[in-house]
Amino acid sequence: MGIVVSVLNKVLVKKFYERNVGLLFFVFYLMFGVVESNQLITYHRSLIYGVLSSPIFLLGVMAVWILYSAKYLQLVLSELSEPHNQFLKDYSRLSRQQQFGPMLFSVFMMDQPVLIYSGFIVGVGIISQQYWPTLAVILFHLIKIIASTRIILHRIHTTHERKTTKLLQAIQWPWKKYFPFFYVGYFTNHIPLALLFTKAFSLFAIIGFLQITTDHYDNRTALMGLLFGLMAHSVIVFESRRLEETYLTFARGLPISTVKRLGYLCLFYGLLLLPELVLLVINKLVWYDVVLIGIFAISYLLHQHTRLYRQPFNIDQHTTYTFGLFLVSFMLVLFKVFWLEALALSVLGFYVYQRDYYNFEASA
Amino acid sequence: MLSIKNLKKQYGTHLILDVTQLTFADGLYWVKGANGSGKSTLLKIIGGLIPFEGKVSIDGIDLRQQTTAYRRLVNYAEAEPLYPPYLTGRDLISFIATTRQANNEQVNELMEAFHIGAYIQSPIGTYSSGMVKKLSLVVAFVGQPKYILLDEPLVTIDKESVPILYQLVRAFSNKGVNFIFTSHQAFQLDGISVKEMEVKDQRVWEL
């Protein structure tokens, strides 16, 4: 079975790390580079104690781990549908047991960054005798790895690749010929898992931050949660641009003005962010804050989208920039000047779109 | 008249096209050339699909300066068309017809001509490559263009569709629509003169 493991590692594991090396280095830096070396152990021990002692914190961390799993699952599933990887269909000729082991190993390898840190959490949990949360962490990873393996094997076994997402595919958009719905349709039909995970994480982040109690009305808690959600949406932004460069190249030649095209994009992102805005309304944010936050969120995604007309079409660079933008935005939110950022990003997005939409060529 | 001036197109350091001056007067043009010579690139530039250095205009309407007005004048069909697989053929055609302000009657006539009515309500993802190609040809004729650019129109379509395509080209040509097409096969358009050009050594030569 050595050759099977080796091929899976080359086709899936290696590819995953190659694609995400920038992101992983960035997260590594955030976790270990920003703290002074003599405080590193104390810092992480406190962080782990926090995770083990607070169920909400633990749930938040688990959500991030799920997001990480979604990232490698998304890559693996899309790689499996690539024409050059169709030979992997032969993998289903092995017996069930023979299939499960090597694939489990591949998932295990892709999950290493999370598992290594979780190992420390388990260690600290056992030493500090916090057995229940420790057990929860172990069970969570076991279930997650087995489920991920099963999802991948299921894809290899089925020729009809989107069996698991019938619900979203079944949504028949009544205005399908309306341009913004071309984008929505791409996510509900093509990569529904990415959409589901992004929306779940985004809503979860907002709900989490809204739990923070303040002695007076403060829109910043909602905004901080939203910022985490917007960071997760960077996948959607990248995929939207990928859609434009694959299936929507024909639209470039149509007589639609750039202002109108930009309007369509705003409408698409507005539709996409509707659940978050509804959540804010339900949580009794004042209406003008909801409107302002909506404009901020749309301009934030629009800026990321238009930026991809200027830069090489590269997910690593996009992710790194996304983190940078998140950090800057977080500071601006703390200093209550997010409206200034919304204005700047809108103007910049409009300018870049006008200038670069027709000047971009993915293959160049 | 379609006019090209000081056109340069390169990918990295590889120069694909270097055309100082080129005009396409009214009529039909068959652009020939070896694989990789730049035929499709030339059509994509004229279709406004890819960036380039230089100036392209139709009757004084500049592709860069009056981008929407220019795009009203040009329809383009790719050699290997790719459309969102979750849209139906009807969705796509309706959308494009709306942007080009085409009437339903014309759309229905074109669909009927290419016999695509049977599968037009199905998602494009279920089409064969030939069916997608026919859809792209229907799309190429929708609206009131001044130029129709057809990149390898005879590739992939069945032999029954070839005379239909010729018939449409003839009918549109009689209405004053100009055509530029690339093809490795000759177009058999009896009674209509086709001017030949060749893309070679980064230039476009009249034959």
PDB file of N, CA, C and O in Angstrom, chain A residues 106-157:
ATOM      1  N   SER A 106      -3.910  10.438   4.674  1.00  0.00           N
ATOM      2  CA  SER A 106      -3.781  11.710   3.939  1.00  0.00           C
ATOM      3  C   SER A 106      -4.490  12.831   4.678  1.00  0.00           C
ATOM      4  O   SER A 106      -3.958  13.944   4.807  1.00  0.00           O
ATOM      5  N   VAL A 107      -5.700  12.536   5.167  1.00  0.00           N
ATOM      6  CA  VAL A 107      -6.449  13.554   5.917  1.00  0.00           C
ATOM      7  C   VAL A 107      -5.677  13.918   7.181  1.00  0.00           C
ATOM      8  O   VAL A 107      -5.543  15.107   7.528  1.00  0.00           O
ATOM      9  N   PHE A 108      -5.145  12.902   7.846  1.00  0.00           N
ATOM     10  CA  PHE A 108      -4.351  13.094   9.058  1.00  0.00           C
ATOM     11  C   PHE A 108      -3.164  14.024   8.775  1.00  0.00           C
ATOM     12  O   PHE A 108      -2.855  14.930   9.542  1.00  0.00           O
ATOM     13  N   MET A 109      -2.524  13.824   7.638  1.00  0.00           N
ATOM     14  CA  MET A 109      -1.358  14.644   7.273  1.00  0.00           C
ATOM     15  C   MET A 109      -1.775  16.083   6.988  1.00  0.00           C
ATOM     16  O   MET A 109      -1.078  17.024   7.365  1.00  0.00           O
ATOM     17  N   MET A 110      -2.913  16.250   6.321  1.00  0.00           N
ATOM     18  CA  MET A 110      -3.360  17.620   6.010  1.00  0.00           C
ATOM     19  C   MET A 110      -3.802  18.349   7.275  1.00  0.00           C
ATOM     20  O   MET A 110      -3.762  19.558   7.353  1.00  0.00           O
ATOM     21  N   ASP A 111      -4.214  17.583   8.260  1.00  0.00           N
ATOM     22  CA  ASP A 111      -4.720  18.161   9.511  1.00  0.00           C
ATOM     23  C   ASP A 111      -3.608  18.429  10.521  1.00  0.00           C
ATOM     24  O   ASP A 111      -3.874  18.898  11.624  1.00  0.00           O
ATOM     25  N   GLN A 112      -2.370  18.133  10.146  1.00  0.00           N
ATOM     26  CA  GLN A 112      -1.256  18.205  11.093  1.00  0.00           C
ATOM     27  C   GLN A 112      -1.151  19.522  11.881  1.00  0.00           C
ATOM     28  O   GLN A 112      -1.019  19.476  13.102  1.00  0.00           O
ATOM     29  N   PRO A 113      -1.204  20.679  11.235  1.00  0.00           N
ATOM     30  CA  PRO A 113      -1.049  21.920  12.014  1.00  0.00           C
ATOM     31  C   PRO A 113      -2.049  22.017  13.171  1.00  0.00           C
ATOM     32  O   PRO A 113      -1.697  22.432  14.278  1.00  0.00           O
ATOM     33  N   VAL A 114      -3.283  21.608  12.905  1.00  0.00           N
ATOM     34  CA  VAL A 114      -4.322  21.657  13.931  1.00  0.00           C
ATOM     35  C   VAL A 114      -4.083  20.559  14.967  1.00  0.00           C
ATOM     36  O   VAL A 114      -4.174  20.784  16.180  1.00  0.00           O
ATOM     37  N   LEU A 115      -3.721  19.365  14.503  1.00  0.00           N
ATOM     38  CA  LEU A 115      -3.556  18.227  15.415  1.00  0.00           C
ATOM     39  C   LEU A 115      -2.373  18.419  16.367  1.00  0.00           C
ATOM     40  O   LEU A 115      -2.449  18.037  17.539  1.00  0.00           O
ATOM     41  N   ILE A 116      -1.314  19.011  15.854  1.00  0.00           N
ATOM     42  CA  ILE A 116      -0.138  19.215  16.715  1.00  0.00           C
ATOM     43  C   ILE A 116      -0.510  20.148  17.878  1.00  0.00           C
ATOM     44  O   ILE A 116      -0.236  19.855  19.047  1.00  0.00           O
ATOM     45  N   TYR A 117      -1.178  21.254  17.543  1.00  0.00           N
ATOM     46  CA  TYR A 117      -1.564  22.191  18.609  1.00  0.00           C
ATOM     47  C   TYR A 117      -2.587  21.534  19.550  1.00  0.00           C
ATOM     48  O   TYR A 117      -2.532  21.718  20.769  1.00  0.00           O
ATOM     49  N   SER A 118      -3.479  20.733  18.961  1.00  0.00           N
ATOM     50  CA  SER A 118      -4.476  20.041  19.785  1.00  0.00           C
ATOM     51  C   SER A 118      -3.801  19.057  20.732  1.00  0.00           C
ATOM     52  O   SER A 118      -4.282  18.806  21.843  1.00  0.00           O
ATOM     53  N   GLY A 119      -2.667  18.497  20.294  1.00  0.00           N
ATOM     54  CA  GLY A 119      -1.894  17.604  21.156  1.00  0.00           C
ATOM     55  C   GLY A 119      -1.471  18.322  22.428  1.00  0.00           C
ATOM     56  O   GLY A 119      -1.558  17.769  23.534  1.00  0.00           O
ATOM     57  N   PHE A 120      -1.046  19.570  22.271  1.00  0.00           N
ATOM     58  CA  PHE A 120      -0.663  20.368  23.453  1.00  0.00           C
ATOM     59  C   PHE A 120      -1.886  20.623  24.337  1.00  0.00           C
ATOM     60  O   PHE A 120      -1.791  20.578  25.572  1.00  0.00           O
ATOM     61  N   ILE A 121      -3.019  20.903  23.688  1.00  0.00           N
ATOM     62  CA  ILE A 121      -4.249  21.162  24.462  1.00  0.00           C
ATOM     63  C   ILE A 121      -4.606  19.918  25.290  1.00  0.00           C
ATOM     64  O   ILE A 121      -4.905  20.017  26.481  1.00  0.00           O
ATOM     65  N   VAL A 122      -4.502  18.761  24.643  1.00  0.00           N
ATOM     66  CA  VAL A 122      -4.827  17.501  25.347  1.00  0.00           C
ATOM     67  C   VAL A 122      -3.846  17.290  26.503  1.00  0.00           C
ATOM     68  O   VAL A 122      -4.238  16.936  27.630  1.00  0.00           O
ATOM     69  N   GLY A 123      -2.567  17.554  26.236  1.00  0.00           N
ATOM     70  CA  GLY A 123      -1.548  17.387  27.281  1.00  0.00           C
ATOM     71  C   GLY A 123      -1.824  18.272  28.483  1.00  0.00           C
ATOM     72  O   GLY A 123      -1.850  17.807  29.633  1.00  0.00           O
ATOM     73  N   VAL A 124      -2.096  19.545  28.205  1.00  0.00           N
ATOM     74  CA  VAL A 124      -2.384  20.496  29.290  1.00  0.00           C
ATOM     75  C   VAL A 124      -3.675  20.084  30.012  1.00  0.00           C
ATOM     76  O   VAL A 124      -3.760  20.149  31.246  1.00  0.00           O
ATOM     77  N   GLY A 125      -4.634  19.617  29.241  1.00  0.00           N
ATOM     78  CA  GLY A 125      -5.918  19.188  29.810  1.00  0.00           C
ATOM     79  C   GLY A 125      -5.751  18.039  30.785  1.00  0.00           C
ATOM     80  O   GLY A 125      -6.350  18.025  31.864  1.00  0.00           O
ATOM     81  N   ILE A 126      -4.906  17.078  30.413  1.00  0.00           N
ATOM     82  CA  ILE A 126      -4.692  15.912  31.287  1.00  0.00           C
ATOM     83  C   ILE A 126      -3.935  16.335  32.549  1.00  0.00           C
ATOM     84  O   ILE A 126      -4.307  15.961  33.673  1.00  0.00           O
ATOM     85  N   ILE A 127      -2.884  17.147  32.370  1.00  0.00           N
ATOM     86  CA  ILE A 127      -2.088  17.590  33.534  1.00  0.00           C
ATOM     87  C   ILE A 127      -2.962  18.389  34.504  1.00  0.00           C
ATOM     88  O   ILE A 127      -2.902  18.206  35.727  1.00  0.00           O
ATOM     89  N   SER A 128      -3.829  19.262  33.930  1.00  0.00           N
ATOM     90  CA  SER A 128      -4.663  20.107  34.806  1.00  0.00           C
ATOM     91  C   SER A 128      -5.982  19.407  35.187  1.00  0.00           C
ATOM     92  O   SER A 128      -6.867  20.030  35.766  1.00  0.00           O
ATOM     93  N   GLN A 129      -6.084  18.136  34.836  1.00  0.00           N
ATOM     94  CA  GLN A 129      -7.225  17.282  35.196  1.00  0.00           C
ATOM     95  C   GLN A 129      -8.569  17.821  34.700  1.00  0.00           C
ATOM     96  O   GLN A 129      -9.596  17.646  35.336  1.00  0.00           O
ATOM     97  N   GLN A 130      -8.536  18.459  33.540  1.00  0.00           N
ATOM     98  CA  GLN A 130      -9.810  18.918  32.928  1.00  0.00           C
ATOM     99  C   GLN A 130     -10.202  17.857  31.895  1.00  0.00           C
ATOM    100  O   GLN A 130     -10.050  18.057  30.694  1.00  0.00           O
ATOM    101  N   TYR A 131     -10.698  16.755  32.385  1.00  0.00           N
ATOM    102  CA  TYR A 131     -10.883  15.586  31.526  1.00  0.00           C
ATOM    103  C   TYR A 131     -12.000  15.742  30.505  1.00  0.00           C
ATOM    104  O   TYR A 131     -11.870  15.292  29.371  1.00  0.00           O
ATOM    105  N   TRP A 132     -13.117  16.367  30.875  1.00  0.00           N
ATOM    106  CA  TRP A 132     -14.248  16.450  29.937  1.00  0.00           C
ATOM    107  C   TRP A 132     -13.934  17.267  28.688  1.00  0.00           C
ATOM    108  O   TRP A 132     -14.121  16.784  27.569  1.00  0.00           O
ATOM    109  N   PRO A 133     -13.433  18.520  28.860  1.00  0.00           N
ATOM    110  CA  PRO A 133     -13.089  19.260  27.630  1.00  0.00           C
ATOM    111  C   PRO A 133     -11.986  18.573  26.832  1.00  0.00           C
ATOM    112  O   PRO A 133     -11.987  18.618  25.597  1.00  0.00           O
ATOM    113  N   THR A 134     -11.059  17.890  27.534  1.00  0.00           N
ATOM    114  CA  THR A 134      -9.988  17.176  26.836  1.00  0.00           C
ATOM    115  C   THR A 134     -10.573  16.049  25.985  1.00  0.00           C
ATOM    116  O   THR A 134     -10.212  15.882  24.814  1.00  0.00           O
ATOM    117  N   LEU A 135     -11.499  15.326  26.602  1.00  0.00           N
ATOM    118  CA  LEU A 135     -12.165  14.240  25.877  1.00  0.00           C
ATOM    119  C   LEU A 135     -12.942  14.801  24.676  1.00  0.00           C
ATOM    120  O   LEU A 135     -12.949  14.198  23.585  1.00  0.00           O
ATOM    121  N   ALA A 136     -13.568  15.966  24.897  1.00  0.00           N
ATOM    122  CA  ALA A 136     -14.331  16.595  23.806  1.00  0.00           C
ATOM    123  C   ALA A 136     -13.417  16.931  22.632  1.00  0.00           C
ATOM    124  O   ALA A 136     -13.778  16.712  21.462  1.00  0.00           O
ATOM    125  N   VAL A 137     -12.217  17.427  22.938  1.00  0.00           N
ATOM    126  CA  VAL A 137     -11.258  17.770  21.875  1.00  0.00           C
ATOM    127  C   VAL A 137     -10.850  16.500  21.111  1.00  0.00           C
ATOM    128  O   VAL A 137     -10.832  16.478  19.873  1.00  0.00           O
ATOM    129  N   ILE A 138     -10.554  15.429  21.869  1.00  0.00           N
ATOM    130  CA  ILE A 138     -10.130  14.175  21.216  1.00  0.00           C
ATOM    131  C   ILE A 138     -11.249  13.627  20.330  1.00  0.00           C
ATOM    132  O   ILE A 138     -11.029  13.287  19.157  1.00  0.00           O
ATOM    133  N   LEU A 139     -12.459  13.568  20.895  1.00  0.00           N
ATOM    134  CA  LEU A 139     -13.598  13.041  20.122  1.00  0.00           C
ATOM    135  C   LEU A 139     -13.881  13.894  18.888  1.00  0.00           C
ATOM    136  O   LEU A 139     -14.170  13.379  17.812  1.00  0.00           O
ATOM    137  N   PHE A 140     -13.788  15.193  19.082  1.00  0.00           N
ATOM    138  CA  PHE A 140     -14.046  16.126  17.975  1.00  0.00           C
ATOM    139  C   PHE A 140     -13.112  15.820  16.803  1.00  0.00           C
ATOM    140  O   PHE A 140     -13.548  15.706  15.656  1.00  0.00           O
ATOM    141  N   HIS A 141     -11.835  15.664  17.101  1.00  0.00           N
ATOM    142  CA  HIS A 141     -10.870  15.407  16.024  1.00  0.00           C
ATOM    143  C   HIS A 141     -11.084  14.037  15.393  1.00  0.00           C
ATOM    144  O   HIS A 141     -10.954  13.894  14.175  1.00  0.00           O
ATOM    145  N   LEU A 142     -11.398  13.052  16.238  1.00  0.00           N
ATOM    146  CA  LEU A 142     -11.651  11.711  15.703  1.00  0.00           C
ATOM    147  C   LEU A 142     -12.809  11.741  14.709  1.00  0.00           C
ATOM    148  O   LEU A 142     -12.701  11.249  13.580  1.00  0.00           O
ATOM    149  N   ILE A 143     -13.911  12.345  15.168  1.00  0.00           N
ATOM    150  CA  ILE A 143     -15.107  12.413  14.303  1.00  0.00           C
ATOM    151  C   ILE A 143     -14.801  13.208  13.038  1.00  0.00           C
ATOM    152  O   ILE A 143     -15.161  12.818  11.926  1.00  0.00           O
ATOM    153  N   LYS A 144     -14.096  14.312  13.226  1.00  0.00           N
ATOM    154  CA  LYS A 144     -13.806  15.200  12.086  1.00  0.00           C
ATOM    155  C   LYS A 144     -12.945  14.499  11.033  1.00  0.00           C
ATOM    156  O   LYS A 144     -13.239  14.564   9.837  1.00  0.00           O
ATOM    157  N   ILE A 145     -11.933  13.794  11.496  1.00  0.00           N
ATOM    158  CA  ILE A 145     -11.027  13.123  10.547  1.00  0.00           C
ATOM    159  C   ILE A 145     -11.746  11.963   9.845  1.00  0.00           C
ATOM    160  O   ILE A 145     -11.630  11.803   8.620  1.00  0.00           O
ATOM    161  N   ILE A 146     -12.506  11.201  10.609  1.00  0.00           N
ATOM    162  CA  ILE A 146     -13.235  10.079   9.991  1.00  0.00           C
ATOM    163  C   ILE A 146     -14.281  10.599   9.005  1.00  0.00           C
ATOM    164  O   ILE A 146     -14.403  10.102   7.879  1.00  0.00           O
ATOM    165  N   ALA A 147     -14.997  11.650   9.411  1.00  0.00           N
ATOM    166  CA  ALA A 147     -16.029  12.217   8.517  1.00  0.00           C
ATOM    167  C   ALA A 147     -15.394  12.771   7.250  1.00  0.00           C
ATOM    168  O   ALA A 147     -15.903  12.556   6.141  1.00  0.00           O
ATOM    169  N   SER A 148     -14.265  13.459   7.397  1.00  0.00           N
ATOM    170  CA  SER A 148     -13.587  14.020   6.219  1.00  0.00           C
ATOM    171  C   SER A 148     -13.161  12.900   5.277  1.00  0.00           C
ATOM    172  O   SER A 148     -13.325  12.998   4.053  1.00  0.00           O
ATOM    173  N   THR A 149     -12.627  11.820   5.860  1.00  0.00           N
ATOM    174  CA  THR A 149     -12.188  10.684   5.035  1.00  0.00           C
ATOM    175  C   THR A 149     -13.380  10.098   4.288  1.00  0.00           C
ATOM    176  O   THR A 149     -13.296   9.794   3.091  1.00  0.00           O
ATOM    177  N   ARG A 150     -14.486   9.946   5.006  1.00  0.00           N
ATOM    178  CA  ARG A 150     -15.688   9.366   4.386  1.00  0.00           C
ATOM    179  C   ARG A 150     -16.216  10.251   3.257  1.00  0.00           C
ATOM    180  O   ARG A 150     -16.654   9.749   2.223  1.00  0.00           O
ATOM    181  N   ILE A 151     -16.182  11.566   3.478  1.00  0.00           N
ATOM    182  CA  ILE A 151     -16.658  12.501   2.431  1.00  0.00           C
ATOM    183  C   ILE A 151     -15.807  12.336   1.165  1.00  0.00           C
ATOM    184  O   ILE A 151     -16.326  12.257   0.052  1.00  0.00           O
ATOM    185  N   ILE A 152     -14.509  12.253   1.341  1.00  0.00           N
ATOM    186  CA  ILE A 152     -13.609  12.125   0.176  1.00  0.00           C
ATOM    187  C   ILE A 152     -13.855  10.782  -0.534  1.00  0.00           C
ATOM    188  O   ILE A 152     -13.966  10.729  -1.760  1.00  0.00           O
ATOM    189  N   LEU A 153     -13.967   9.721   0.255  1.00  0.00           N
ATOM    190  CA  LEU A 153     -14.197   8.400  -0.354  1.00  0.00           C
ATOM    191  C   LEU A 153     -15.538   8.358  -1.089  1.00  0.00           C
ATOM    192  O   LEU A 153     -15.659   7.766  -2.161  1.00  0.00           O
ATOM    193  N   HIS A 154     -16.524   9.020  -0.493  1.00  0.00           N
ATOM    194  CA  HIS A 154     -17.837   9.076  -1.128  1.00  0.00           C
ATOM    195  C   HIS A 154     -17.729   9.741  -2.504  1.00  0.00           C
ATOM    196  O   HIS A 154     -18.321   9.282  -3.481  1.00  0.00           O
ATOM    197  N   ARG A 155     -16.948  10.812  -2.567  1.00  0.00           N
ATOM    198  CA  ARG A 155     -16.778  11.511  -3.838  1.00  0.00           C
ATOM    199  C   ARG A 155     -16.086  10.617  -4.869  1.00  0.00           C
ATOM    200  O   ARG A 155     -16.421  10.623  -6.052  1.00  0.00           O
ATOM    201  N   ILE A 156     -15.116   9.866  -4.388  1.00  0.00           N
ATOM    202  CA  ILE A 156     -14.407   8.976  -5.317  1.00  0.00           C
ATOM    203  C   ILE A 156     -15.348   7.885  -5.838  1.00  0.00           C
ATOM    204  O   ILE A 156     -15.298   7.517  -7.006  1.00  0.00           O
ATOM    205  N   HIS A 157     -16.256   7.432  -4.974  1.00  0.00           N
ATOM    206  CA  HIS A 157     -17.154   6.335  -5.360  1.00  0.00           C
ATOM    207  C   HIS A 157     -18.274   6.777  -6.285  1.00  0.00           C
ATOM    208  O   HIS A 157     -18.763   5.988  -7.075  1.00  0.00           O
TER     209      HIS A 157
END
